[in-house]
Amino acid sequence: MMNRLSRYYLGITFLIMFFCWGLCLICGRQGILLNENYLLYLPYMLGGFSPTIASFIVLKKSGRVKNLKEWSKNIFDFRHSFWHYALVIVMAVLYILPQCLVSGYEKGAPLPAIFLIIPMMVIGGGLEEAGWRYVLQPELEEKYHFTVATVIIGLIWWLWHLPLFYIPGVAQYGMNYPAFGVSVMGLSFALACIRTITGSVWLCVLFHAVVNSLSGIFLIHENILGNIISSVILIAAVSVLMLMNRKKHLFAKE
């Protein structure tokens, strides 16, 4: 069972998502496509921000934050050691490289474009972590072991994305949903590890943005084997890093 704050958070998140993406889904089935009707981008984007919006609402209502300024400050904690930022890059490479090698890829945007794409992806995906890792991860870890909490969040995160696979005109439309779920589980462990080791929501936001950006530079061919191998490597790396950090504090804050 989840505590009240977690249930409240998930209720708001999924309510906003169902309403906004449900509208997009209904319109898509009627031939009103997202890429042809730009007004639909409003509910599409609001649905994507549902974990972020819910985060502020529940934290404000519970007294965890006083206002939007404090909430934002807790998320955008930029001051971290070199090793913390290096951890984000290593995890991102461990995610994308096995998929490139196993599944193959085509070239998307040129690699230097990543410096322009990452800031956009902070908004277009990364800010989900203001909910999943800022609110839900620590709340679940109060009741469950790290691994159990992370698996639960991975399943919830996977389910939350489901409507996107049926909305014509969005990036996920028609893609392999089970393969995506495998990747989500590996990413959930990577994000939980970053959150635990660094104590930072911002570095989770950044990791999410970097992964999304790399997916636009390396257009991975669909192959569930690549997703499985990538996730296994990430989960194995997380196990090692968590053990090392507990014993030797290799990533201790400066």
PDB file of C-alpha atoms in Angstrom:
ATOM      1  CA  MET A   1       0.000   0.000   0.000  1.00  0.00           C
ATOM      2  CA  MET A   2       1.092   3.561  -0.716  1.00  0.00           C
ATOM      3  CA  ASN A   3       0.841   6.418   1.739  1.00  0.00           C
ATOM      4  CA  ARG A   4      -1.685   9.206   1.333  1.00  0.00           C
ATOM      5  CA  LEU A   5       0.667  11.671  -0.334  1.00  0.00           C
ATOM      6  CA  SER A   6       1.725   9.115  -2.973  1.00  0.00           C
ATOM      7  CA  ARG A   7      -1.897   8.238  -3.749  1.00  0.00           C
ATOM      8  CA  TYR A   8      -2.828  11.912  -3.926  1.00  0.00           C
ATOM      9  CA  TYR A   9       0.109  12.597  -6.229  1.00  0.00           C
ATOM     10  CA  LEU A  10      -0.709   9.712  -8.578  1.00  0.00           C
ATOM     11  CA  GLY A  11      -4.405  10.593  -8.600  1.00  0.00           C
ATOM     12  CA  ILE A  12      -3.709  14.151  -9.790  1.00  0.00           C
ATOM     13  CA  THR A  13      -1.051  13.016 -12.267  1.00  0.00           C
ATOM     14  CA  PHE A  14      -3.263  10.443 -13.952  1.00  0.00           C
ATOM     15  CA  LEU A  15      -6.360  12.652 -13.838  1.00  0.00           C
ATOM     16  CA  ILE A  16      -4.576  15.399 -15.777  1.00  0.00           C
ATOM     17  CA  MET A  17      -3.016  12.858 -18.138  1.00  0.00           C
ATOM     18  CA  PHE A  18      -6.307  11.049 -18.854  1.00  0.00           C
ATOM     19  CA  PHE A  19      -8.167  14.272 -19.563  1.00  0.00           C
ATOM     20  CA  CYS A  20      -5.486  15.859 -21.756  1.00  0.00           C
ATOM     21  CA  TRP A  21      -4.174  12.853 -23.645  1.00  0.00           C
ATOM     22  CA  GLY A  22      -7.658  11.353 -23.780  1.00  0.00           C
ATOM     23  CA  LEU A  23      -8.777  14.436 -25.682  1.00  0.00           C
ATOM     24  CA  CYS A  24      -5.821  14.047 -28.069  1.00  0.00           C
ATOM     25  CA  LEU A  25      -6.637  10.370 -28.519  1.00  0.00           C
ATOM     26  CA  ILE A  26     -10.294  11.028 -29.311  1.00  0.00           C
ATOM     27  CA  CYS A  27      -9.371  13.782 -31.764  1.00  0.00           C
ATOM     28  CA  GLY A  28      -6.811  11.525 -33.433  1.00  0.00           C
ATOM     29  CA  ARG A  29      -9.432   8.810 -33.926  1.00  0.00           C
ATOM     30  CA  GLN A  30     -11.630  11.403 -35.616  1.00  0.00           C
ATOM     31  CA  GLY A  31      -8.866  12.396 -38.026  1.00  0.00           C
ATOM     32  CA  ILE A  32      -7.939  15.576 -36.146  1.00  0.00           C
ATOM     33  CA  LEU A  33      -4.188  15.101 -35.999  1.00  0.00           C
ATOM     34  CA  LEU A  34      -1.739  16.740 -33.651  1.00  0.00           C
ATOM     35  CA  ASN A  35       0.714  17.743 -36.383  1.00  0.00           C
ATOM     36  CA  GLU A  36      -2.064  19.391 -38.394  1.00  0.00           C
ATOM     37  CA  ASN A  37      -3.962  21.139 -35.604  1.00  0.00           C
ATOM     38  CA  TYR A  38      -1.607  23.061 -33.384  1.00  0.00           C
ATOM     39  CA  LEU A  39      -4.270  23.829 -30.760  1.00  0.00           C
ATOM     40  CA  LEU A  40      -4.002  20.174 -29.757  1.00  0.00           C
ATOM     41  CA  TYR A  41      -0.465  20.832 -28.573  1.00  0.00           C
ATOM     42  CA  LEU A  42      -1.942  22.549 -25.504  1.00  0.00           C
ATOM     43  CA  PRO A  43      -3.599  19.409 -24.038  1.00  0.00           C
ATOM     44  CA  TYR A  44      -0.706  17.295 -25.350  1.00  0.00           C
ATOM     45  CA  MET A  45       1.844  19.396 -23.463  1.00  0.00           C
ATOM     46  CA  LEU A  46      -0.313  19.698 -20.340  1.00  0.00           C
ATOM     47  CA  GLY A  47      -0.590  15.915 -20.260  1.00  0.00           C
ATOM     48  CA  GLY A  48       3.191  15.668 -20.445  1.00  0.00           C
ATOM     49  CA  PHE A  49       3.505  18.102 -17.547  1.00  0.00           C
ATOM     50  CA  SER A  50       1.049  16.179 -15.378  1.00  0.00           C
ATOM     51  CA  PRO A  51       3.768  14.671 -13.103  1.00  0.00           C
ATOM     52  CA  THR A  52       5.287  18.153 -12.708  1.00  0.00           C
ATOM     53  CA  ILE A  53       2.012  19.934 -12.003  1.00  0.00           C
ATOM     54  CA  ALA A  54       0.951  17.260  -9.521  1.00  0.00           C
ATOM     55  CA  SER A  55       4.303  17.558  -7.745  1.00  0.00           C
ATOM     56  CA  PHE A  56       3.802  21.225  -6.915  1.00  0.00           C
ATOM     57  CA  ILE A  57       0.154  20.764  -5.933  1.00  0.00           C
ATOM     58  CA  VAL A  58       0.764  17.934  -3.443  1.00  0.00           C
ATOM     59  CA  LEU A  59       3.948  19.388  -1.982  1.00  0.00           C
ATOM     60  CA  LYS A  60       2.315  22.796  -1.517  1.00  0.00           C
ATOM     61  CA  LYS A  61      -0.852  21.328  -0.010  1.00  0.00           C
ATOM     62  CA  SER A  62       1.122  19.072   2.347  1.00  0.00           C
ATOM     63  CA  GLY A  63       3.296  21.959   3.511  1.00  0.00           C
ATOM     64  CA  ARG A  64       6.494  20.460   2.098  1.00  0.00           C
ATOM     65  CA  VAL A  65       7.095  23.665   0.106  1.00  0.00           C
ATOM     66  CA  LYS A  66       5.791  27.165   0.760  1.00  0.00           C
ATOM     67  CA  ASN A  67       5.563  28.474  -2.774  1.00  0.00           C
ATOM     68  CA  LEU A  68       6.607  28.020  -6.400  1.00  0.00           C
ATOM     69  CA  LYS A  69       9.976  29.666  -5.756  1.00  0.00           C
ATOM     70  CA  GLU A  70      10.947  27.173  -3.046  1.00  0.00           C
ATOM     71  CA  TRP A  71       9.688  24.249  -5.135  1.00  0.00           C
ATOM     72  CA  SER A  72      11.740  25.402  -8.142  1.00  0.00           C
ATOM     73  CA  LYS A  73      14.819  25.934  -5.991  1.00  0.00           C
ATOM     74  CA  ASN A  74      14.579  22.379  -4.680  1.00  0.00           C
ATOM     75  CA  ILE A  75      14.449  21.037  -8.226  1.00  0.00           C
ATOM     76  CA  PHE A  76      17.097  23.165  -9.913  1.00  0.00           C
ATOM     77  CA  ASP A  77      19.947  22.550  -7.472  1.00  0.00           C
ATOM     78  CA  PHE A  78      22.737  23.044 -10.007  1.00  0.00           C
ATOM     79  CA  ARG A  79      25.706  23.024  -7.609  1.00  0.00           C
ATOM     80  CA  HIS A  80      27.107  19.511  -7.614  1.00  0.00           C
ATOM     81  CA  SER A  81      30.530  17.954  -7.883  1.00  0.00           C
ATOM     82  CA  PHE A  82      32.158  16.933 -11.148  1.00  0.00           C
ATOM     83  CA  TRP A  83      31.615  13.286 -10.171  1.00  0.00           C
ATOM     84  CA  HIS A  84      27.891  13.770  -9.831  1.00  0.00           C
ATOM     85  CA  TYR A  85      27.664  15.203 -13.336  1.00  0.00           C
ATOM     86  CA  ALA A  86      29.991  12.467 -14.602  1.00  0.00           C
ATOM     87  CA  LEU A  87      27.605   9.885 -13.145  1.00  0.00           C
ATOM     88  CA  VAL A  88      24.805  11.312 -15.304  1.00  0.00           C
ATOM     89  CA  ILE A  89      26.933  11.056 -18.467  1.00  0.00           C
ATOM     90  CA  VAL A  90      28.129   7.519 -17.684  1.00  0.00           C
ATOM     91  CA  MET A  91      24.573   6.330 -17.091  1.00  0.00           C
ATOM     92  CA  ALA A  92      23.396   7.922 -20.337  1.00  0.00           C
ATOM     93  CA  VAL A  93      26.194   6.211 -22.295  1.00  0.00           C
ATOM     94  CA  LEU A  94      25.402   2.870 -20.647  1.00  0.00           C
ATOM     95  CA  TYR A  95      21.824   3.298 -21.816  1.00  0.00           C
ATOM     96  CA  ILE A  96      22.372   4.343 -25.439  1.00  0.00           C
ATOM     97  CA  LEU A  97      25.568   2.504 -26.425  1.00  0.00           C
ATOM     98  CA  PRO A  98      24.318  -1.110 -26.030  1.00  0.00           C
ATOM     99  CA  GLN A  99      21.228  -0.271 -28.069  1.00  0.00           C
ATOM    100  CA  CYS A 100      23.343   1.240 -30.851  1.00  0.00           C
ATOM    101  CA  LEU A 101      25.600  -1.818 -30.936  1.00  0.00           C
ATOM    102  CA  VAL A 102      22.869  -4.466 -30.675  1.00  0.00           C
ATOM    103  CA  SER A 103      19.934  -2.920 -32.530  1.00  0.00           C
ATOM    104  CA  GLY A 104      21.752  -0.633 -34.938  1.00  0.00           C
ATOM    105  CA  TYR A 105      20.893   2.977 -35.621  1.00  0.00           C
ATOM    106  CA  GLU A 106      20.648   5.718 -38.196  1.00  0.00           C
ATOM    107  CA  LYS A 107      22.123   9.179 -37.826  1.00  0.00           C
ATOM    108  CA  GLY A 108      19.680  11.829 -36.682  1.00  0.00           C
ATOM    109  CA  ALA A 109      20.722  15.329 -35.676  1.00  0.00           C
ATOM    110  CA  PRO A 110      24.483  16.018 -35.692  1.00  0.00           C
ATOM    111  CA  LEU A 111      26.170  15.302 -32.350  1.00  0.00           C
ATOM    112  CA  PRO A 112      26.990  18.983 -31.529  1.00  0.00           C
ATOM    113  CA  ALA A 113      23.259  19.689 -31.703  1.00  0.00           C
ATOM    114  CA  ILE A 114      22.941  17.937 -28.352  1.00  0.00           C
ATOM    115  CA  PHE A 115      23.891  21.220 -26.645  1.00  0.00           C
ATOM    116  CA  LEU A 116      20.811  22.817 -28.181  1.00  0.00           C
ATOM    117  CA  ILE A 117      18.537  19.817 -27.743  1.00  0.00           C
ATOM    118  CA  ILE A 118      19.252  19.180 -24.047  1.00  0.00           C
ATOM    119  CA  PRO A 119      17.771  22.517 -22.831  1.00  0.00           C
ATOM    120  CA  MET A 120      14.620  21.794 -24.853  1.00  0.00           C
ATOM    121  CA  MET A 121      14.447  18.271 -23.460  1.00  0.00           C
ATOM    122  CA  VAL A 122      14.714  19.572 -19.897  1.00  0.00           C
ATOM    123  CA  ILE A 123      11.248  20.983 -20.539  1.00  0.00           C
ATOM    124  CA  GLY A 124      10.139  18.303 -22.998  1.00  0.00           C
ATOM    125  CA  GLY A 125      10.468  15.309 -20.681  1.00  0.00           C
ATOM    126  CA  GLY A 126      13.059  16.068 -18.028  1.00  0.00           C
ATOM    127  CA  LEU A 127      10.676  17.951 -15.754  1.00  0.00           C
ATOM    128  CA  GLU A 128       8.681  14.752 -15.260  1.00  0.00           C
ATOM    129  CA  GLU A 129      11.338  14.010 -12.628  1.00  0.00           C
ATOM    130  CA  ALA A 130       9.919  16.808 -10.494  1.00  0.00           C
ATOM    131  CA  GLY A 131       7.262  14.227  -9.771  1.00  0.00           C
ATOM    132  CA  TRP A 132       8.590  10.714 -10.259  1.00  0.00           C
ATOM    133  CA  ARG A 133      11.913  11.195  -8.487  1.00  0.00           C
ATOM    134  CA  TYR A 134      11.214  14.269  -6.302  1.00  0.00           C
ATOM    135  CA  VAL A 135       7.933  13.013  -4.826  1.00  0.00           C
ATOM    136  CA  LEU A 136       7.270   9.355  -5.580  1.00  0.00           C
ATOM    137  CA  GLN A 137      10.734   7.770  -5.193  1.00  0.00           C
ATOM    138  CA  PRO A 138      11.436   8.965  -1.637  1.00  0.00           C
ATOM    139  CA  GLU A 139       7.831   8.397  -0.574  1.00  0.00           C
ATOM    140  CA  LEU A 140       7.843   4.776  -1.738  1.00  0.00           C
ATOM    141  CA  GLU A 141      11.286   4.153  -0.276  1.00  0.00           C
ATOM    142  CA  GLU A 142       9.886   5.016   3.155  1.00  0.00           C
ATOM    143  CA  LYS A 143       7.766   1.859   2.916  1.00  0.00           C
ATOM    144  CA  TYR A 144       9.589  -0.386   0.439  1.00  0.00           C
ATOM    145  CA  HIS A 145      13.150  -1.446  -0.328  1.00  0.00           C
ATOM    146  CA  PHE A 146      14.961   0.593  -2.991  1.00  0.00           C
ATOM    147  CA  THR A 147      14.527  -2.169  -5.593  1.00  0.00           C
ATOM    148  CA  VAL A 148      10.815  -2.692  -4.949  1.00  0.00           C
ATOM    149  CA  ALA A 149      10.103   1.058  -4.965  1.00  0.00           C
ATOM    150  CA  THR A 150      12.012   1.473  -8.209  1.00  0.00           C
ATOM    151  CA  VAL A 151      10.171  -1.391  -9.933  1.00  0.00           C
ATOM    152  CA  ILE A 152       6.812   0.060  -8.842  1.00  0.00           C
ATOM    153  CA  ILE A 153       7.721   3.471 -10.248  1.00  0.00           C
ATOM    154  CA  GLY A 154       8.978   1.869 -13.459  1.00  0.00           C
ATOM    155  CA  LEU A 155       5.628   0.121 -13.951  1.00  0.00           C
ATOM    156  CA  ILE A 156       3.675   3.298 -13.167  1.00  0.00           C
ATOM    157  CA  TRP A 157       5.882   5.357 -15.479  1.00  0.00           C
ATOM    158  CA  TRP A 158       5.394   2.805 -18.260  1.00  0.00           C
ATOM    159  CA  LEU A 159       1.619   2.804 -17.800  1.00  0.00           C
ATOM    160  CA  TRP A 160       1.513   6.614 -17.755  1.00  0.00           C
ATOM    161  CA  HIS A 161       3.065   6.685 -21.259  1.00  0.00           C
ATOM    162  CA  LEU A 162       0.518   4.243 -22.738  1.00  0.00           C
ATOM    163  CA  PRO A 163      -1.840   6.779 -24.418  1.00  0.00           C
ATOM    164  CA  LEU A 164       1.047   8.258 -26.414  1.00  0.00           C
ATOM    165  CA  PHE A 165       1.397   5.003 -28.346  1.00  0.00           C
ATOM    166  CA  TYR A 166      -2.129   5.471 -29.737  1.00  0.00           C
ATOM    167  CA  ILE A 167      -2.152   9.205 -30.514  1.00  0.00           C
ATOM    168  CA  PRO A 168      -1.354   9.817 -34.213  1.00  0.00           C
ATOM    169  CA  GLY A 169       1.331  12.416 -34.769  1.00  0.00           C
ATOM    170  CA  VAL A 170       3.371  11.924 -31.585  1.00  0.00           C
ATOM    171  CA  ALA A 171       6.835  10.355 -31.513  1.00  0.00           C
ATOM    172  CA  GLN A 172       5.726   7.181 -29.718  1.00  0.00           C
ATOM    173  CA  TYR A 173       2.785   6.430 -32.029  1.00  0.00           C
ATOM    174  CA  GLY A 174       2.934   2.876 -33.354  1.00  0.00           C
ATOM    175  CA  MET A 175       6.167   2.011 -31.543  1.00  0.00           C
ATOM    176  CA  ASN A 176       6.773  -1.226 -29.627  1.00  0.00           C
ATOM    177  CA  TYR A 177       5.180  -0.642 -26.211  1.00  0.00           C
ATOM    178  CA  PRO A 178       6.645  -3.753 -24.487  1.00  0.00           C
ATOM    179  CA  ALA A 179      10.157  -2.826 -25.712  1.00  0.00           C
ATOM    180  CA  PHE A 180       9.633   0.682 -24.372  1.00  0.00           C
ATOM    181  CA  GLY A 181       8.610  -0.794 -21.020  1.00  0.00           C
ATOM    182  CA  VAL A 182      11.865  -2.737 -20.817  1.00  0.00           C
ATOM    183  CA  SER A 183      13.829   0.477 -21.389  1.00  0.00           C
ATOM    184  CA  VAL A 184      11.720   2.357 -18.852  1.00  0.00           C
ATOM    185  CA  MET A 185      12.606  -0.187 -16.171  1.00  0.00           C
ATOM    186  CA  GLY A 186      16.338   0.212 -16.812  1.00  0.00           C
ATOM    187  CA  LEU A 187      15.985   3.996 -16.819  1.00  0.00           C
ATOM    188  CA  SER A 188      14.016   3.858 -13.568  1.00  0.00           C
ATOM    189  CA  PHE A 189      16.935   2.134 -11.853  1.00  0.00           C
ATOM    190  CA  ALA A 190      19.413   4.631 -13.314  1.00  0.00           C
ATOM    191  CA  LEU A 191      17.307   7.585 -12.155  1.00  0.00           C
ATOM    192  CA  ALA A 192      16.727   6.086  -8.712  1.00  0.00           C
ATOM    193  CA  CYS A 193      20.474   5.545  -8.380  1.00  0.00           C
ATOM    194  CA  ILE A 194      21.232   9.141  -9.358  1.00  0.00           C
ATOM    195  CA  ARG A 195      18.608  10.406  -6.907  1.00  0.00           C
ATOM    196  CA  THR A 196      19.968   8.269  -4.067  1.00  0.00           C
ATOM    197  CA  ILE A 197      23.672   8.897  -4.621  1.00  0.00           C
ATOM    198  CA  THR A 198      23.496  12.629  -5.363  1.00  0.00           C
ATOM    199  CA  GLY A 199      20.326  13.577  -3.511  1.00  0.00           C
ATOM    200  CA  SER A 200      19.525  15.755  -6.516  1.00  0.00           C
ATOM    201  CA  VAL A 201      16.313  16.149  -8.493  1.00  0.00           C
ATOM    202  CA  TRP A 202      18.086  18.373 -11.004  1.00  0.00           C
ATOM    203  CA  LEU A 203      20.539  15.635 -12.000  1.00  0.00           C
ATOM    204  CA  CYS A 204      17.583  13.315 -12.612  1.00  0.00           C
ATOM    205  CA  VAL A 205      16.027  16.003 -14.808  1.00  0.00           C
ATOM    206  CA  LEU A 206      19.327  16.371 -16.657  1.00  0.00           C
ATOM    207  CA  PHE A 207      19.752  12.612 -17.156  1.00  0.00           C
ATOM    208  CA  HIS A 208      16.230  12.352 -18.559  1.00  0.00           C
ATOM    209  CA  ALA A 209      16.945  15.263 -20.911  1.00  0.00           C
ATOM    210  CA  VAL A 210      20.286  13.797 -22.053  1.00  0.00           C
ATOM    211  CA  VAL A 211      18.684  10.409 -22.798  1.00  0.00           C
ATOM    212  CA  ASN A 212      15.890  12.055 -24.797  1.00  0.00           C
ATOM    213  CA  SER A 213      18.461  14.133 -26.669  1.00  0.00           C
ATOM    214  CA  LEU A 214      20.629  11.132 -27.534  1.00  0.00           C
ATOM    215  CA  SER A 215      17.539   9.383 -28.883  1.00  0.00           C
ATOM    216  CA  GLY A 216      17.210  12.210 -31.386  1.00  0.00           C
ATOM    217  CA  ILE A 217      20.840  11.907 -32.462  1.00  0.00           C
ATOM    218  CA  PHE A 218      21.042   8.115 -32.622  1.00  0.00           C
ATOM    219  CA  LEU A 219      17.830   6.819 -34.199  1.00  0.00           C
ATOM    220  CA  ILE A 220      17.793   3.306 -32.758  1.00  0.00           C
ATOM    221  CA  HIS A 221      16.181   0.545 -34.796  1.00  0.00           C
ATOM    222  CA  GLU A 222      13.361  -1.243 -32.982  1.00  0.00           C
ATOM    223  CA  ASN A 223      14.720  -4.429 -31.462  1.00  0.00           C
ATOM    224  CA  ILE A 224      13.602  -5.556 -28.029  1.00  0.00           C
ATOM    225  CA  LEU A 225      16.861  -7.447 -27.518  1.00  0.00           C
ATOM    226  CA  GLY A 226      18.754  -4.152 -27.537  1.00  0.00           C
ATOM    227  CA  ASN A 227      16.353  -2.747 -24.951  1.00  0.00           C
ATOM    228  CA  ILE A 228      16.783  -5.808 -22.743  1.00  0.00           C
ATOM    229  CA  ILE A 229      20.584  -5.745 -22.890  1.00  0.00           C
ATOM    230  CA  SER A 230      20.669  -1.995 -22.242  1.00  0.00           C
ATOM    231  CA  SER A 231      18.408  -2.319 -19.192  1.00  0.00           C
ATOM    232  CA  VAL A 232      20.314  -5.311 -17.803  1.00  0.00           C
ATOM    233  CA  ILE A 233      23.576  -3.364 -18.087  1.00  0.00           C
ATOM    234  CA  LEU A 234      22.028  -0.322 -16.393  1.00  0.00           C
ATOM    235  CA  ILE A 235      20.587  -2.357 -13.528  1.00  0.00           C
ATOM    236  CA  ALA A 236      23.906  -4.188 -13.045  1.00  0.00           C
ATOM    237  CA  ALA A 237      25.772  -0.863 -13.033  1.00  0.00           C
ATOM    238  CA  VAL A 238      23.317   0.558 -10.498  1.00  0.00           C
ATOM    239  CA  SER A 239      23.855  -2.442  -8.215  1.00  0.00           C
ATOM    240  CA  VAL A 240      27.629  -1.967  -8.316  1.00  0.00           C
ATOM    241  CA  LEU A 241      27.491   1.816  -7.886  1.00  0.00           C
ATOM    242  CA  MET A 242      25.082   1.655  -4.960  1.00  0.00           C
ATOM    243  CA  LEU A 243      27.280  -0.911  -3.223  1.00  0.00           C
ATOM    244  CA  MET A 244      30.432   1.136  -3.850  1.00  0.00           C
ATOM    245  CA  ASN A 245      28.782   4.289  -2.622  1.00  0.00           C
ATOM    246  CA  ARG A 246      27.566   2.658   0.595  1.00  0.00           C
ATOM    247  CA  LYS A 247      30.989   1.217   1.383  1.00  0.00           C
ATOM    248  CA  LYS A 248      33.373   3.897   0.191  1.00  0.00           C
ATOM    249  CA  HIS A 249      31.246   7.007  -0.418  1.00  0.00           C
ATOM    250  CA  LEU A 250      32.894   7.512  -3.808  1.00  0.00           C
ATOM    251  CA  PHE A 251      30.268  10.019  -4.812  1.00  0.00           C
ATOM    252  CA  ALA A 252      30.052  11.940  -1.584  1.00  0.00           C
ATOM    253  CA  LYS A 253      28.978  15.538  -1.954  1.00  0.00           C
ATOM    254  CA  GLU A 254      31.638  18.193  -1.872  1.00  0.00           C
TER     255      GLU A 254
END
